Amino acid sequence: MEKIKQWRTALTELANLGGMHLQNLTNGYESEFILKIVSVIKDKVTRNNILSITPHLVGINDSLHAINLWLRDGSANLEVFALYGIGGVGKTTIAKYVYNTSFQLFEGGSFLENIREYSERPDGLLCLQRQLLSDISKGKTPAVNNLNDGIHKIRRALHGRKLLIVLDDVDQSEQLDAIFGMREWFYHGSKIMLTTRNVHLLNAHKHCKRYAVDTMNVSNSLELFSWHAFRDSHPPECYIEQSEKILKQCQGLPLALEVLGASLHGKMRAVWTSAIQKLETFTHSKLQKILKISYESLPDDHDRELFLELACFFNGEAKSSVVVILDACKYYTTIGVDNLVDRCLLKIDTYGKLRMHQLIESMGREIVRQQSPKDPGEWSRLWHYRDSVEILEDETGTRAIEGLALDMDMTNAYQTELSTKAFSMMHKLRLLKLNKVQLRGGYRDFPKKLKWLCWHGYTQRSLPDDFPLSSLVAIDMQNSKLQKLVQGNMCLGSLKILNLSHCHCVVESPNFSQLRVLEQLILEGCASLVEINESIQMAEGLLIMNLKDCINLRKLSKNLGMLKLLETLIISGCSNLSTLPAAMKEMESLKVFQADGLDFGNSSFVIEEYVSWPIYFWGWVSKRNLGSQLLLSSLPFKSIRRLSLVNCNLHDNAFPKDFIAAPSLKYLDLSNNPIRFLPECFEGVKMLKRLTLRYCNQLQALENLPNIDSLHVTDCPLLEKIRCKEGASLISVASPWRCKKLLEMEKSFKVVPLEKMDSEMIKNCGIDDVESKKRIQIRLYNKSTFTETSCPIQGVYENHCRGGTFSIFYPGSSVPILFTNKHNMASKSFVVSSHSKLRYLNTRVWYKFVPGSIRSLFIVITNKTKKRMIIYSPRCHGVPDGDEYMTWLSHWKFGSHEMGPGDEVNIFVYDWHYNTSFEVEVGVHLVYEEQEQAGDHSAKLPNIEQTCVILQNIKPWGHRGTTQLYFLGHGGVRGDVLLESIFRRICSGCGRRICTRCGRRPVRRAIQSY
């Protein structure tokens, strides 16, 4: 009886349990109901494995996209993926999110956090082994007696199971070697993800995929900061200015945004103002502790001291100059910079300049400040104007000071004259950076070990005779009133860099007989400079000569060609320069030549067909009478890698025949020249990384192009086609903005008027009354060129890396006979016949929208059965006039692996700039194999050579749940942003964006149920 009572009680409790009601949850849709049940059960089963992360995930979509592609690449091998970046950039947060959302795809997983900290403990590795075994053994914790015992047990636990392992904060090569040493133990399809600050660890492992986690952009930074400071996605109006100041300090570092936002939450505006002022001098203690880890991990004191030099004085400076200066200070700068880059403490931008995050820079400066928190005179480096002014005014400098910077523009003491005596005790001073500083007194007791003198805005005509010059390796006197560097003999035997840019009183360059080791001569913007001293050949080691915008320079030294090591010559803007030295042809080391704005229009190497011999002869004689001219034939094309000839009045026949022998040329800029075509000699160029042609108003065609990585063409209004020669490829084309006549672009698109298309093909598309339609003009908008043109009806061929499509646009709403299967809304669903093989799919879209608005139309084709989604946006689309409708016909060819018998398919038309004025209707026409074989007229499809099987052997762009996503065409919108928008605007009832049939609002839905 007791058992019966227990049964009754249990059954009563069971009957009282709340369940899930089919009708209430999913309106009776059983498939959606099943997915809901699976989701609830999965949530209960996996809840214990969820890792705690910040509730506000902002700006991580790009990282997630890259990782998800790797997680779902279908590889059977064990693969390793590394996230690297500076401390606080969000590596661990991203790794945790990926683990939380993806470990259910595996048979087990483990997230090992803070490996660096564990490895510093005596029993750290043993603790990590125990955690790994516990995670992958489903909660059981096998006893681990020692490291060898742990290794054997881990090996057995890994066998036969597909696992996801995440290793957070790996910082030693031994740790990474151990991971790769276990590769053979893992089961097929397992994945290992790791985070590190030291990218150098990855260099020894080529099979490790890597991804750099970068700082946030301004928009994401503001949102993340606002969540922590105001508990909202945007700051109140009265706090916007203060928030922007803090964002400037944080420079997109997520940890800084979170810490500072939380510390200011609920504080008065006066507290905010004080905190902002403090941040200009001091780094927040929590940030300092975390960021300093990378500094302490540097291999030796040399690299740590080098880091401090860069943080205090050289952030934003050219690497080439910094290496020269700091090598003279007995640093091993090149390898040291590499070590800093490996630890994400430093970056080198595309212009070769050193870039350090502001908080990293502040961390380094705080380390220097801690040398003597209350006495700046004992610091090794002085960088802040307040400290520098105080030390110089009070004359309290000591031998501890090795570097000093002072910008008088930052102070209120602009007229203050400081004494040279203030420097007399700074015996170790090597780096001096001044701006608009006036010194009085003699220089006999000035520091004798100076390596770098940077003195902008110097007011005297020359440096004093008693200034110590002998140790200097770099002099930078930009924007000064110098007429000559020194009045008497120069003792500059160590000088390697001389920068006198924008010194408008300089008439002649220095005598190079005393500058024999000079490597860089920079005289940019010296408007009074007339000539270069003929002793230039004595600077035998000269590598860089920059004479840009020396507008009165008449000639270059005839001895210029004797500089056998010169690599860079810049003469852009030297508008009075009349000749180039003939010996330049022999400069075999010249790699960079920039001559923008010079007139090479008289360079003529080909007689145009329409020019008669008499006219050509007298033109040649007149040129001879004018004297020497600038000729491209003077250049050493065999060695040049980067050539810039912007606005040089170059015509088609201006290029010499030996241009064909330019095997080293990688970067070429011919913008703003009256060329119509690229001459035949360009066919000899083997491989260009970048070709730039902007504002070429006469350019008509680019044909027979060589292999080019990147082509940049904008504002070329007559350009009609871009085409490579046979066997060559064009990897990318920057948007050809305002090239309004462009009709064809290599491996991208081709626009063909209706009158030039085969008439039978047009009929097979379902277009009747062809002759009358040939006379119709339409407005066609091209998203590649951002232009709208009026033209006859066009056919648009698009050739994607993932396949091809064909579209026709024409005005009106007449329905072609083929499209009997039409639907009076933006979405259409159908099931592919299970009795025949689908050959083609034609879609018909009928739309109209408000005139004058720029649209981005998308067709979204979802195969629910095969879990694939294609999102296609045409490069061109017709623009309706007034209240008129536009018809869009498109043709698709699918393989059975994309759309096979019995597949359930949905087609949805979407407008990115959606509003209620957008009206749309969809129709489809399916053609099966037997129809084509039987010769059914409606099955005779266009003979379009560029259409092909979509998606064949192509990896998806990404995933949404378990559905593979493919983007085709030119959407002009980031993929993740587009997806969010699409799924927010699909009605849960019937698939329409704003549903008048079922009365539901648009909601975001899971891809599986859509």
Coordinates of N, CA, C and O in Angstrom, one line a residue, residues 351-423:
Y351 N 52.6 52.8 -44.1 CA 53.6 53.8 -44.5 C 54.9 53.6 -43.8 O 55.8 54.5 -43.9
G352 N 55.1 52.5 -43.1 CA 56.4 52.3 -42.4 C 56.6 53.0 -41.2 O 57.7 53.2 -40.7
K353 N 55.5 53.5 -40.6 CA 55.6 54.3 -39.3 C 55.2 53.4 -38.1 O 54.4 52.5 -38.2
L354 N 55.9 53.7 -37.0 CA 55.7 52.9 -35.8 C 54.4 53.5 -35.1 O 54.3 54.7 -34.9
R355 N 53.5 52.5 -34.8 CA 52.2 52.9 -34.1 C 52.0 52.2 -32.8 O 52.1 50.9 -32.8
M356 N 51.9 52.9 -31.7 CA 51.7 52.3 -30.4 C 50.3 52.8 -29.9 O 50.0 54.0 -29.9
H357 N 49.5 51.9 -29.4 CA 48.2 52.2 -28.8 C 48.5 53.2 -27.6 O 49.5 53.1 -26.9
Q358 N 47.6 54.2 -27.5 CA 47.8 55.3 -26.6 C 47.9 54.7 -25.1 O 48.7 55.3 -24.3
L359 N 47.2 53.7 -24.8 CA 47.2 53.2 -23.4 C 48.5 52.4 -23.2 O 49.1 52.3 -22.1
I360 N 49.0 51.7 -24.3 CA 50.3 51.1 -24.2 C 51.4 52.1 -24.0 O 52.3 52.0 -23.2
E361 N 51.3 53.2 -24.7 CA 52.2 54.3 -24.6 C 52.2 54.9 -23.2 O 53.2 55.1 -22.5
S362 N 51.0 55.1 -22.6 CA 50.8 55.6 -21.3 C 51.4 54.6 -20.2 O 52.0 55.0 -19.2
M363 N 51.2 53.3 -20.5 CA 51.8 52.3 -19.6 C 53.3 52.4 -19.5 O 53.9 52.4 -18.5
G364 N 54.0 52.6 -20.7 CA 55.4 52.7 -20.7 C 55.9 54.0 -20.0 O 56.8 54.0 -19.2
R365 N 55.2 55.1 -20.2 CA 55.5 56.3 -19.5 C 55.3 56.3 -18.0 O 56.1 56.9 -17.2
E366 N 54.3 55.5 -17.6 CA 54.1 55.3 -16.2 C 55.2 54.5 -15.5 O 55.6 54.8 -14.4
I367 N 55.8 53.6 -16.3 CA 56.9 52.8 -15.8 C 58.1 53.8 -15.5 O 58.8 53.7 -14.5
V368 N 58.3 54.7 -16.4 CA 59.4 55.7 -16.2 C 59.0 56.6 -15.1 O 59.9 56.9 -14.2
R369 N 57.8 57.0 -14.9 CA 57.4 57.9 -13.8 C 57.7 57.3 -12.5 O 58.0 58.0 -11.5
Q370 N 57.5 56.0 -12.4 CA 57.7 55.3 -11.1 C 59.1 55.2 -10.7 O 59.5 54.8 -9.6
Q371 N 60.1 55.6 -11.6 CA 61.5 55.6 -11.2 C 61.7 56.6 -10.1 O 62.6 56.4 -9.3
S372 N 60.9 57.7 -10.1 CA 61.0 58.7 -9.0 C 59.7 59.5 -9.0 O 59.6 60.6 -9.6
P373 N 58.6 59.0 -8.4 CA 57.3 59.5 -8.6 C 57.2 61.0 -8.3 O 56.4 61.7 -8.9
K374 N 58.0 61.5 -7.3 CA 57.8 62.9 -6.9 C 58.9 63.8 -7.5 O 58.9 65.0 -7.2
D375 N 59.9 63.3 -8.2 CA 61.0 64.1 -8.7 C 61.3 63.8 -10.1 O 62.1 62.9 -10.5
P376 N 60.7 64.6 -11.1 CA 60.9 64.3 -12.5 C 62.4 64.5 -12.9 O 62.8 63.9 -13.9
G377 N 63.1 65.2 -12.1 CA 64.5 65.4 -12.5 C 65.3 64.1 -12.4 O 66.4 64.0 -13.0
E378 N 64.8 63.1 -11.7 CA 65.5 61.8 -11.6 C 64.9 60.8 -12.6 O 65.3 59.6 -12.6
W379 N 64.0 61.2 -13.5 CA 63.5 60.3 -14.5 C 64.5 60.1 -15.6 O 65.3 61.0 -15.8
S380 N 64.5 59.0 -16.3 CA 65.4 58.8 -17.4 C 64.9 59.5 -18.6 O 65.7 59.8 -19.5
R381 N 63.6 59.8 -18.7 CA 63.1 60.5 -19.9 C 62.0 61.5 -19.4 O 61.2 61.2 -18.6
L382 N 62.0 62.6 -20.1 CA 61.0 63.6 -19.8 C 60.2 63.9 -21.2 O 60.8 64.3 -22.1
W383 N 58.9 63.7 -21.2 CA 58.1 63.8 -22.4 C 57.0 64.8 -22.2 O 56.5 65.3 -23.2
H384 N 56.5 65.1 -21.0 CA 55.4 66.0 -20.8 C 55.9 67.4 -20.7 O 56.9 67.7 -19.9
Y385 N 55.2 68.3 -21.3 CA 55.7 69.7 -21.4 C 55.8 70.3 -20.0 O 56.7 71.1 -19.7
R386 N 54.9 70.0 -19.1 CA 54.9 70.6 -17.8 C 56.2 70.2 -17.0 O 56.8 71.1 -16.4
D387 N 56.5 68.9 -17.1 CA 57.7 68.5 -16.4 C 58.9 69.1 -17.0 O 59.9 69.5 -16.3
S388 N 59.0 69.1 -18.3 CA 60.2 69.6 -19.0 C 60.4 71.1 -18.8 O 61.5 71.6 -18.5
V389 N 59.3 71.9 -18.8 CA 59.4 73.3 -18.5 C 59.9 73.6 -17.1 O 60.7 74.4 -16.8
E390 N 59.3 72.8 -16.2 CA 59.7 73.0 -14.8 C 61.2 72.7 -14.6 O 61.9 73.4 -13.9
I391 N 61.7 71.6 -15.1 CA 63.1 71.2 -15.0 C 64.0 72.3 -15.6 O 65.0 72.7 -15.0
L392 N 63.6 72.8 -16.8 CA 64.5 73.8 -17.5 C 64.4 75.1 -16.9 O 65.4 75.9 -16.8
E393 N 63.2 75.5 -16.4 CA 63.1 76.8 -15.7 C 63.9 76.9 -14.4 O 64.6 77.8 -14.1
D394 N 63.8 75.7 -13.7 CA 64.4 75.7 -12.3 C 65.9 75.2 -12.4 O 66.6 75.2 -11.4
E395 N 66.3 74.8 -13.6 CA 67.6 74.3 -13.9 C 68.0 73.2 -12.9 O 69.1 73.2 -12.3
T396 N 67.1 72.2 -12.8 CA 67.3 71.1 -11.9 C 67.5 69.8 -12.6 O 67.2 68.7 -12.0
G397 N 67.9 69.8 -13.8 CA 68.2 68.6 -14.6 C 69.4 67.8 -14.0 O 70.3 68.4 -13.4
T398 N 69.3 66.5 -14.1 CA 70.4 65.6 -13.6 C 71.0 64.7 -14.6 O 70.5 64.7 -15.8
R399 N 72.0 64.0 -14.3 CA 72.6 63.1 -15.2 C 71.7 61.8 -15.5 O 72.0 61.1 -16.4
A400 N 70.6 61.7 -14.8 CA 69.7 60.6 -15.0 C 68.9 60.8 -16.3 O 68.5 59.8 -16.9
I401 N 68.8 62.0 -16.8 CA 68.0 62.3 -17.9 C 68.7 61.9 -19.2 O 69.8 62.5 -19.5
E402 N 68.1 61.0 -20.0 CA 68.7 60.6 -21.3 C 67.9 61.1 -22.5 O 68.4 61.1 -23.6
G403 N 66.7 61.5 -22.3 CA 65.8 62.1 -23.3 C 64.9 63.1 -22.8 O 64.4 63.0 -21.7
L404 N 64.7 64.2 -23.6 CA 63.8 65.3 -23.2 C 63.0 65.8 -24.4 O 63.6 66.0 -25.5
A405 N 61.7 66.1 -24.2 CA 60.9 66.6 -25.2 C 60.1 67.8 -24.7 O 59.6 67.8 -23.5
L406 N 60.0 68.9 -25.4 CA 59.3 70.1 -25.0 C 58.7 70.8 -26.2 O 59.4 71.2 -27.1
D407 N 57.4 70.9 -26.2 CA 56.6 71.6 -27.2 C 56.0 72.8 -26.6 O 55.1 72.7 -25.8
M408 N 56.5 74.0 -27.0 CA 56.0 75.2 -26.4 C 54.6 75.6 -26.8 O 54.0 76.4 -26.2
D409 N 54.1 75.0 -27.9 CA 52.8 75.2 -28.3 C 51.8 74.7 -27.3 O 50.6 75.1 -27.3
M410 N 52.2 73.7 -26.4 CA 51.4 73.1 -25.4 C 51.3 74.0 -24.2 O 50.5 73.7 -23.3
T411 N 52.2 75.0 -24.0 CA 52.3 75.7 -22.8 C 51.7 77.1 -23.0 O 51.4 77.6 -24.1
N412 N 51.6 77.8 -21.9 CA 51.2 79.2 -21.9 C 52.4 80.2 -21.8 O 52.2 81.4 -21.6
A413 N 53.6 79.6 -21.9 CA 54.8 80.4 -21.7 C 55.5 80.5 -23.0 O 56.7 80.3 -23.1
Y414 N 54.8 80.8 -24.1 CA 55.4 80.8 -25.5 C 56.6 81.8 -25.6 O 57.6 81.5 -26.2
Q415 N 56.5 82.9 -24.9 CA 57.6 83.9 -25.0 C 58.8 83.7 -24.0 O 59.8 84.4 -24.1
T416 N 58.6 82.6 -23.2 CA 59.7 82.4 -22.2 C 61.0 81.9 -22.9 O 60.9 81.1 -23.8
E417 N 62.1 82.6 -22.6 CA 63.4 82.2 -23.1 C 64.1 81.4 -22.0 O 64.3 81.8 -20.9
L418 N 64.5 80.2 -22.3 CA 65.2 79.3 -21.4 C 66.7 79.4 -21.6 O 67.2 79.7 -22.6
S419 N 67.4 79.0 -20.5 CA 68.9 79.1 -20.5 C 69.5 77.8 -20.9 O 69.0 76.7 -20.5
T420 N 70.6 77.9 -21.7 CA 71.3 76.6 -22.1 C 71.9 76.0 -20.8 O 72.3 74.8 -20.9
K421 N 72.1 76.8 -19.7 CA 72.7 76.2 -18.5 C 71.8 75.1 -17.9 O 72.3 74.2 -17.2
A422 N 70.5 75.1 -18.2 CA 69.6 74.1 -17.7 C 70.0 72.7 -18.2 O 69.6 71.7 -17.6
F423 N 70.8 72.6 -19.3 CA 71.2 71.3 -19.8 C 72.6 70.9 -19.4 O 73.0 69.8 -19.7

